[in-house]
Amino acid sequence: MYRNPVTLLCLVTLFFSNMATATTVFRCASEDGHISFSANGCLKGDTISHQTADNPKPGGNGPKTPISTQPLSSPSPAKDQLPAHHELAVVGAKEGACPNVLSGSERRTAVIHKKVIAGMTKEDVESALGKPDRIIENNNRARYYYVTQRKKHSRVISFDDAGCVADTESKYKKATP
């Protein structure tokens, strides 16, 4: 039936592994009340009793013990029973240096369409257009220069002291005949 001895050995090992979950040990109680457990026996003068040590599988086959014996908490009060003087707290609002003239969706749309709008941050501009070809900074004000590959179109984006877009310039170079 099983020609491969390794397969037969694995099956025998799996069969006997379920039987090896419990063993009998000696419970030794000395005259002074000290209790010890041993697999080899007890000392002379100790009271001996046999104890079955069992390590059940998780979930086991026996009766299930409840996870918690504490009673469930009472349900929360209805909305009409709550006090009326709750203040609203805005959580997760973006507080940047730039005035929030752009909503999040307007900002994302501008980045996707590679547009630069006043009120965007330097990070927004770099996300839309990539790293600038040249950066010039004077008195905490920065200018980003972007040039196309064939140098026919260039953009200059100016930032104010807070790092917000203040002005944009686009230049087209006319083809020479």
PDB file of C-alpha atoms in Angstrom:
ATOM      1  CA  MET A   1       0.000   0.000   0.000  1.00  0.00           C
ATOM      2  CA  TYR A   2       2.648   2.570   1.083  1.00  0.00           C
ATOM      3  CA  ARG A   3       5.865   1.863  -0.783  1.00  0.00           C
ATOM      4  CA  ASN A   4       7.720   4.904   0.461  1.00  0.00           C
ATOM      5  CA  PRO A   5       8.980   4.334   4.046  1.00  0.00           C
ATOM      6  CA  VAL A   6       9.090   8.104   4.719  1.00  0.00           C
ATOM      7  CA  THR A   7       5.346   8.394   4.024  1.00  0.00           C
ATOM      8  CA  LEU A   8       4.618   5.462   6.330  1.00  0.00           C
ATOM      9  CA  LEU A   9       6.796   6.969   9.071  1.00  0.00           C
ATOM     10  CA  CYS A  10       4.996  10.339   8.796  1.00  0.00           C
ATOM     11  CA  LEU A  11       1.576   8.695   9.032  1.00  0.00           C
ATOM     12  CA  VAL A  12       2.564   6.657  12.104  1.00  0.00           C
ATOM     13  CA  THR A  13       3.975   9.787  13.767  1.00  0.00           C
ATOM     14  CA  LEU A  14       0.779  11.727  13.104  1.00  0.00           C
ATOM     15  CA  PHE A  15      -1.333   8.860  14.454  1.00  0.00           C
ATOM     16  CA  PHE A  16       0.564   8.629  17.742  1.00  0.00           C
ATOM     17  CA  SER A  17       0.954  12.402  18.226  1.00  0.00           C
ATOM     18  CA  ASN A  18      -2.680  12.696  19.368  1.00  0.00           C
ATOM     19  CA  MET A  19      -2.124  10.050  22.035  1.00  0.00           C
ATOM     20  CA  ALA A  20       0.862  11.861  23.563  1.00  0.00           C
ATOM     21  CA  THR A  21      -1.080  14.835  24.882  1.00  0.00           C
ATOM     22  CA  ALA A  22      -1.401  13.517  28.463  1.00  0.00           C
ATOM     23  CA  THR A  23       0.987  11.772  30.839  1.00  0.00           C
ATOM     24  CA  THR A  24       0.966  10.533  34.416  1.00  0.00           C
ATOM     25  CA  VAL A  25       3.285  12.189  36.939  1.00  0.00           C
ATOM     26  CA  PHE A  26       3.927  11.627  40.640  1.00  0.00           C
ATOM     27  CA  ARG A  27       2.652  14.201  43.127  1.00  0.00           C
ATOM     28  CA  CYS A  28       4.983  14.134  46.101  1.00  0.00           C
ATOM     29  CA  ALA A  29       3.986  15.766  49.404  1.00  0.00           C
ATOM     30  CA  SER A  30       6.710  15.958  52.052  1.00  0.00           C
ATOM     31  CA  GLU A  31       6.096  15.942  55.822  1.00  0.00           C
ATOM     32  CA  ASP A  32       6.599  19.730  56.062  1.00  0.00           C
ATOM     33  CA  GLY A  33       3.890  20.358  53.399  1.00  0.00           C
ATOM     34  CA  HIS A  34       6.149  20.972  50.411  1.00  0.00           C
ATOM     35  CA  ILE A  35       4.548  19.643  47.199  1.00  0.00           C
ATOM     36  CA  SER A  36       6.564  18.691  44.112  1.00  0.00           C
ATOM     37  CA  PHE A  37       5.828  16.880  40.874  1.00  0.00           C
ATOM     38  CA  SER A  38       8.172  14.339  39.317  1.00  0.00           C
ATOM     39  CA  ALA A  39       8.148  11.918  36.415  1.00  0.00           C
ATOM     40  CA  ASN A  40      10.649   9.590  38.159  1.00  0.00           C
ATOM     41  CA  GLY A  41       9.081   9.028  41.583  1.00  0.00           C
ATOM     42  CA  CYS A  42       9.303  10.526  45.059  1.00  0.00           C
ATOM     43  CA  LEU A  43      11.762  10.494  47.969  1.00  0.00           C
ATOM     44  CA  LYS A  44      11.356   8.125  50.896  1.00  0.00           C
ATOM     45  CA  GLY A  45       8.868   9.415  53.428  1.00  0.00           C
ATOM     46  CA  ASP A  46       6.893  11.498  50.879  1.00  0.00           C
ATOM     47  CA  THR A  47       3.213  10.865  50.323  1.00  0.00           C
ATOM     48  CA  ILE A  48       2.760   9.679  46.727  1.00  0.00           C
ATOM     49  CA  SER A  49      -0.269  10.160  44.515  1.00  0.00           C
ATOM     50  CA  HIS A  50      -0.607   9.803  40.775  1.00  0.00           C
ATOM     51  CA  GLN A  51      -1.614  12.899  38.807  1.00  0.00           C
ATOM     52  CA  THR A  52      -2.617  13.068  35.147  1.00  0.00           C
ATOM     53  CA  ALA A  53      -1.055  16.056  33.403  1.00  0.00           C
ATOM     54  CA  ASP A  54      -3.062  17.047  30.367  1.00  0.00           C
ATOM     55  CA  ASN A  55      -2.342  19.728  27.809  1.00  0.00           C
ATOM     56  CA  PRO A  56      -5.566  20.046  25.811  1.00  0.00           C
ATOM     57  CA  LYS A  57      -5.655  21.462  22.322  1.00  0.00           C
ATOM     58  CA  PRO A  58      -6.880  25.031  21.915  1.00  0.00           C
ATOM     59  CA  GLY A  59     -10.642  24.892  21.652  1.00  0.00           C
ATOM     60  CA  GLY A  60     -10.522  21.338  23.033  1.00  0.00           C
ATOM     61  CA  ASN A  61     -13.253  18.730  23.006  1.00  0.00           C
ATOM     62  CA  GLY A  62     -14.534  19.340  26.540  1.00  0.00           C
ATOM     63  CA  PRO A  63     -17.087  21.809  27.814  1.00  0.00           C
ATOM     64  CA  LYS A  64     -16.468  25.401  26.858  1.00  0.00           C
ATOM     65  CA  THR A  65     -15.664  27.867  29.601  1.00  0.00           C
ATOM     66  CA  PRO A  66     -17.183  31.327  29.291  1.00  0.00           C
ATOM     67  CA  ILE A  67     -14.773  34.083  28.350  1.00  0.00           C
ATOM     68  CA  SER A  68     -16.204  36.576  30.812  1.00  0.00           C
ATOM     69  CA  THR A  69     -18.484  36.233  33.791  1.00  0.00           C
ATOM     70  CA  GLN A  70     -19.055  39.972  34.114  1.00  0.00           C
ATOM     71  CA  PRO A  71     -22.483  41.251  33.094  1.00  0.00           C
ATOM     72  CA  LEU A  72     -22.773  43.234  29.890  1.00  0.00           C
ATOM     73  CA  SER A  73     -22.739  47.006  30.230  1.00  0.00           C
ATOM     74  CA  SER A  74     -25.977  48.886  30.029  1.00  0.00           C
ATOM     75  CA  PRO A  75     -26.867  50.354  26.633  1.00  0.00           C
ATOM     76  CA  SER A  76     -25.923  53.952  25.923  1.00  0.00           C
ATOM     77  CA  PRO A  77     -28.631  56.578  26.418  1.00  0.00           C
ATOM     78  CA  ALA A  78     -30.711  57.672  23.458  1.00  0.00           C
ATOM     79  CA  LYS A  79     -29.879  60.900  21.603  1.00  0.00           C
ATOM     80  CA  ASP A  80     -32.763  62.804  23.173  1.00  0.00           C
ATOM     81  CA  GLN A  81     -31.420  61.974  26.665  1.00  0.00           C
ATOM     82  CA  LEU A  82     -27.947  63.399  26.002  1.00  0.00           C
ATOM     83  CA  PRO A  83     -27.111  66.884  27.261  1.00  0.00           C
ATOM     84  CA  ALA A  84     -27.648  69.523  24.578  1.00  0.00           C
ATOM     85  CA  HIS A  85     -24.512  71.618  25.234  1.00  0.00           C
ATOM     86  CA  HIS A  86     -21.972  69.521  23.331  1.00  0.00           C
ATOM     87  CA  GLU A  87     -19.354  71.449  21.386  1.00  0.00           C
ATOM     88  CA  LEU A  88     -18.317  70.215  17.977  1.00  0.00           C
ATOM     89  CA  ALA A  89     -14.657  69.396  17.536  1.00  0.00           C
ATOM     90  CA  VAL A  90     -13.142  69.165  14.077  1.00  0.00           C
ATOM     91  CA  VAL A  91     -10.752  66.243  13.966  1.00  0.00           C
ATOM     92  CA  GLY A  92      -8.221  65.819  11.196  1.00  0.00           C
ATOM     93  CA  ALA A  93      -8.505  69.287   9.675  1.00  0.00           C
ATOM     94  CA  LYS A  94      -5.364  70.334   7.835  1.00  0.00           C
ATOM     95  CA  GLU A  95      -3.736  73.263   9.541  1.00  0.00           C
ATOM     96  CA  GLY A  96      -1.047  74.506   7.238  1.00  0.00           C
ATOM     97  CA  ALA A  97       0.698  77.779   6.720  1.00  0.00           C
ATOM     98  CA  CYS A  98      -1.395  78.492   3.622  1.00  0.00           C
ATOM     99  CA  PRO A  99      -4.903  79.857   3.950  1.00  0.00           C
ATOM    100  CA  ASN A 100      -7.450  77.151   3.260  1.00  0.00           C
ATOM    101  CA  VAL A 101      -8.827  78.717   0.080  1.00  0.00           C
ATOM    102  CA  LEU A 102      -8.728  75.315  -1.624  1.00  0.00           C
ATOM    103  CA  SER A 103     -10.756  72.350  -0.476  1.00  0.00           C
ATOM    104  CA  GLY A 104      -9.165  68.924  -0.432  1.00  0.00           C
ATOM    105  CA  SER A 105     -10.931  67.840  -3.613  1.00  0.00           C
ATOM    106  CA  GLU A 106      -9.897  71.036  -5.466  1.00  0.00           C
ATOM    107  CA  ARG A 107      -6.304  70.498  -4.366  1.00  0.00           C
ATOM    108  CA  ARG A 108      -6.299  66.838  -5.515  1.00  0.00           C
ATOM    109  CA  THR A 109      -7.911  67.730  -8.858  1.00  0.00           C
ATOM    110  CA  ALA A 110      -5.292  70.428  -9.466  1.00  0.00           C
ATOM    111  CA  VAL A 111      -2.460  67.997  -8.678  1.00  0.00           C
ATOM    112  CA  ILE A 112      -3.915  65.339 -10.996  1.00  0.00           C
ATOM    113  CA  HIS A 113      -4.344  67.820 -13.880  1.00  0.00           C
ATOM    114  CA  LYS A 114      -0.878  69.341 -13.223  1.00  0.00           C
ATOM    115  CA  LYS A 115      -2.291  72.796 -12.503  1.00  0.00           C
ATOM    116  CA  VAL A 116      -0.845  75.256 -10.018  1.00  0.00           C
ATOM    117  CA  ILE A 117      -3.352  77.394  -8.107  1.00  0.00           C
ATOM    118  CA  ALA A 118      -2.737  80.133  -5.544  1.00  0.00           C
ATOM    119  CA  GLY A 119      -2.953  78.649  -2.055  1.00  0.00           C
ATOM    120  CA  MET A 120      -1.097  75.430  -2.864  1.00  0.00           C
ATOM    121  CA  THR A 121       1.976  74.485  -0.832  1.00  0.00           C
ATOM    122  CA  LYS A 122       5.448  73.618  -2.128  1.00  0.00           C
ATOM    123  CA  GLU A 123       4.673  69.935  -1.530  1.00  0.00           C
ATOM    124  CA  ASP A 124       1.503  70.223  -3.641  1.00  0.00           C
ATOM    125  CA  VAL A 125       3.435  71.850  -6.503  1.00  0.00           C
ATOM    126  CA  GLU A 126       6.173  69.206  -6.372  1.00  0.00           C
ATOM    127  CA  SER A 127       3.516  66.503  -6.327  1.00  0.00           C
ATOM    128  CA  ALA A 128       1.883  67.983  -9.428  1.00  0.00           C
ATOM    129  CA  LEU A 129       4.933  68.973 -11.490  1.00  0.00           C
ATOM    130  CA  GLY A 130       7.817  67.011  -9.969  1.00  0.00           C
ATOM    131  CA  LYS A 131      11.103  68.376  -8.675  1.00  0.00           C
ATOM    132  CA  PRO A 132      11.927  71.791 -10.150  1.00  0.00           C
ATOM    133  CA  ASP A 133      14.805  72.269 -12.568  1.00  0.00           C
ATOM    134  CA  ARG A 134      16.052  75.242 -10.574  1.00  0.00           C
ATOM    135  CA  ILE A 135      15.216  76.758  -7.169  1.00  0.00           C
ATOM    136  CA  ILE A 136      16.043  80.330  -6.213  1.00  0.00           C
ATOM    137  CA  GLU A 137      15.466  81.531  -2.641  1.00  0.00           C
ATOM    138  CA  ASN A 138      15.644  85.169  -1.521  1.00  0.00           C
ATOM    139  CA  ASN A 139      14.501  86.424   1.899  1.00  0.00           C
ATOM    140  CA  ASN A 140      12.395  83.321   2.688  1.00  0.00           C
ATOM    141  CA  ARG A 141      10.702  83.551  -0.693  1.00  0.00           C
ATOM    142  CA  ALA A 142      11.293  80.847  -3.235  1.00  0.00           C
ATOM    143  CA  ARG A 143      10.887  80.538  -6.988  1.00  0.00           C
ATOM    144  CA  TYR A 144      10.628  77.171  -8.739  1.00  0.00           C
ATOM    145  CA  TYR A 145      11.664  77.002 -12.403  1.00  0.00           C
ATOM    146  CA  TYR A 146      10.338  74.252 -14.658  1.00  0.00           C
ATOM    147  CA  VAL A 147      11.532  73.895 -18.280  1.00  0.00           C
ATOM    148  CA  THR A 148      10.228  71.380 -20.847  1.00  0.00           C
ATOM    149  CA  GLN A 149      12.636  68.993 -22.563  1.00  0.00           C
ATOM    150  CA  ARG A 150      12.853  70.966 -25.798  1.00  0.00           C
ATOM    151  CA  LYS A 151      13.019  74.274 -23.928  1.00  0.00           C
ATOM    152  CA  LYS A 152       9.979  75.652 -25.742  1.00  0.00           C
ATOM    153  CA  HIS A 153       7.952  76.195 -22.588  1.00  0.00           C
ATOM    154  CA  SER A 154       8.974  77.284 -19.098  1.00  0.00           C
ATOM    155  CA  ARG A 155       7.096  77.927 -15.877  1.00  0.00           C
ATOM    156  CA  VAL A 156       8.071  80.019 -12.893  1.00  0.00           C
ATOM    157  CA  ILE A 157       6.177  79.545  -9.629  1.00  0.00           C
ATOM    158  CA  SER A 158       6.724  82.080  -6.852  1.00  0.00           C
ATOM    159  CA  PHE A 159       6.085  81.304  -3.191  1.00  0.00           C
ATOM    160  CA  ASP A 160       5.483  83.731  -0.327  1.00  0.00           C
ATOM    161  CA  ASP A 161       7.119  83.690   3.124  1.00  0.00           C
ATOM    162  CA  ALA A 162       4.824  80.902   4.369  1.00  0.00           C
ATOM    163  CA  GLY A 163       5.613  78.623   1.404  1.00  0.00           C
ATOM    164  CA  CYS A 164       2.318  79.153  -0.426  1.00  0.00           C
ATOM    165  CA  VAL A 165       1.943  79.805  -4.153  1.00  0.00           C
ATOM    166  CA  ALA A 166       1.808  83.559  -4.697  1.00  0.00           C
ATOM    167  CA  ASP A 167       2.221  83.844  -8.480  1.00  0.00           C
ATOM    168  CA  THR A 168       2.720  81.686 -11.568  1.00  0.00           C
ATOM    169  CA  GLU A 169       4.253  82.599 -14.925  1.00  0.00           C
ATOM    170  CA  SER A 170       4.294  80.642 -18.178  1.00  0.00           C
ATOM    171  CA  LYS A 171       6.544  81.491 -21.113  1.00  0.00           C
ATOM    172  CA  TYR A 172       6.412  80.079 -24.625  1.00  0.00           C
ATOM    173  CA  LYS A 173       9.366  80.379 -26.942  1.00  0.00           C
ATOM    174  CA  LYS A 174       8.418  81.052 -30.539  1.00  0.00           C
ATOM    175  CA  ALA A 175       9.904  78.850 -33.187  1.00  0.00           C
ATOM    176  CA  THR A 176      12.472  80.647 -35.329  1.00  0.00           C
ATOM    177  CA  PRO A 177      12.035  80.378 -39.123  1.00  0.00           C
TER     178      PRO A 177
END
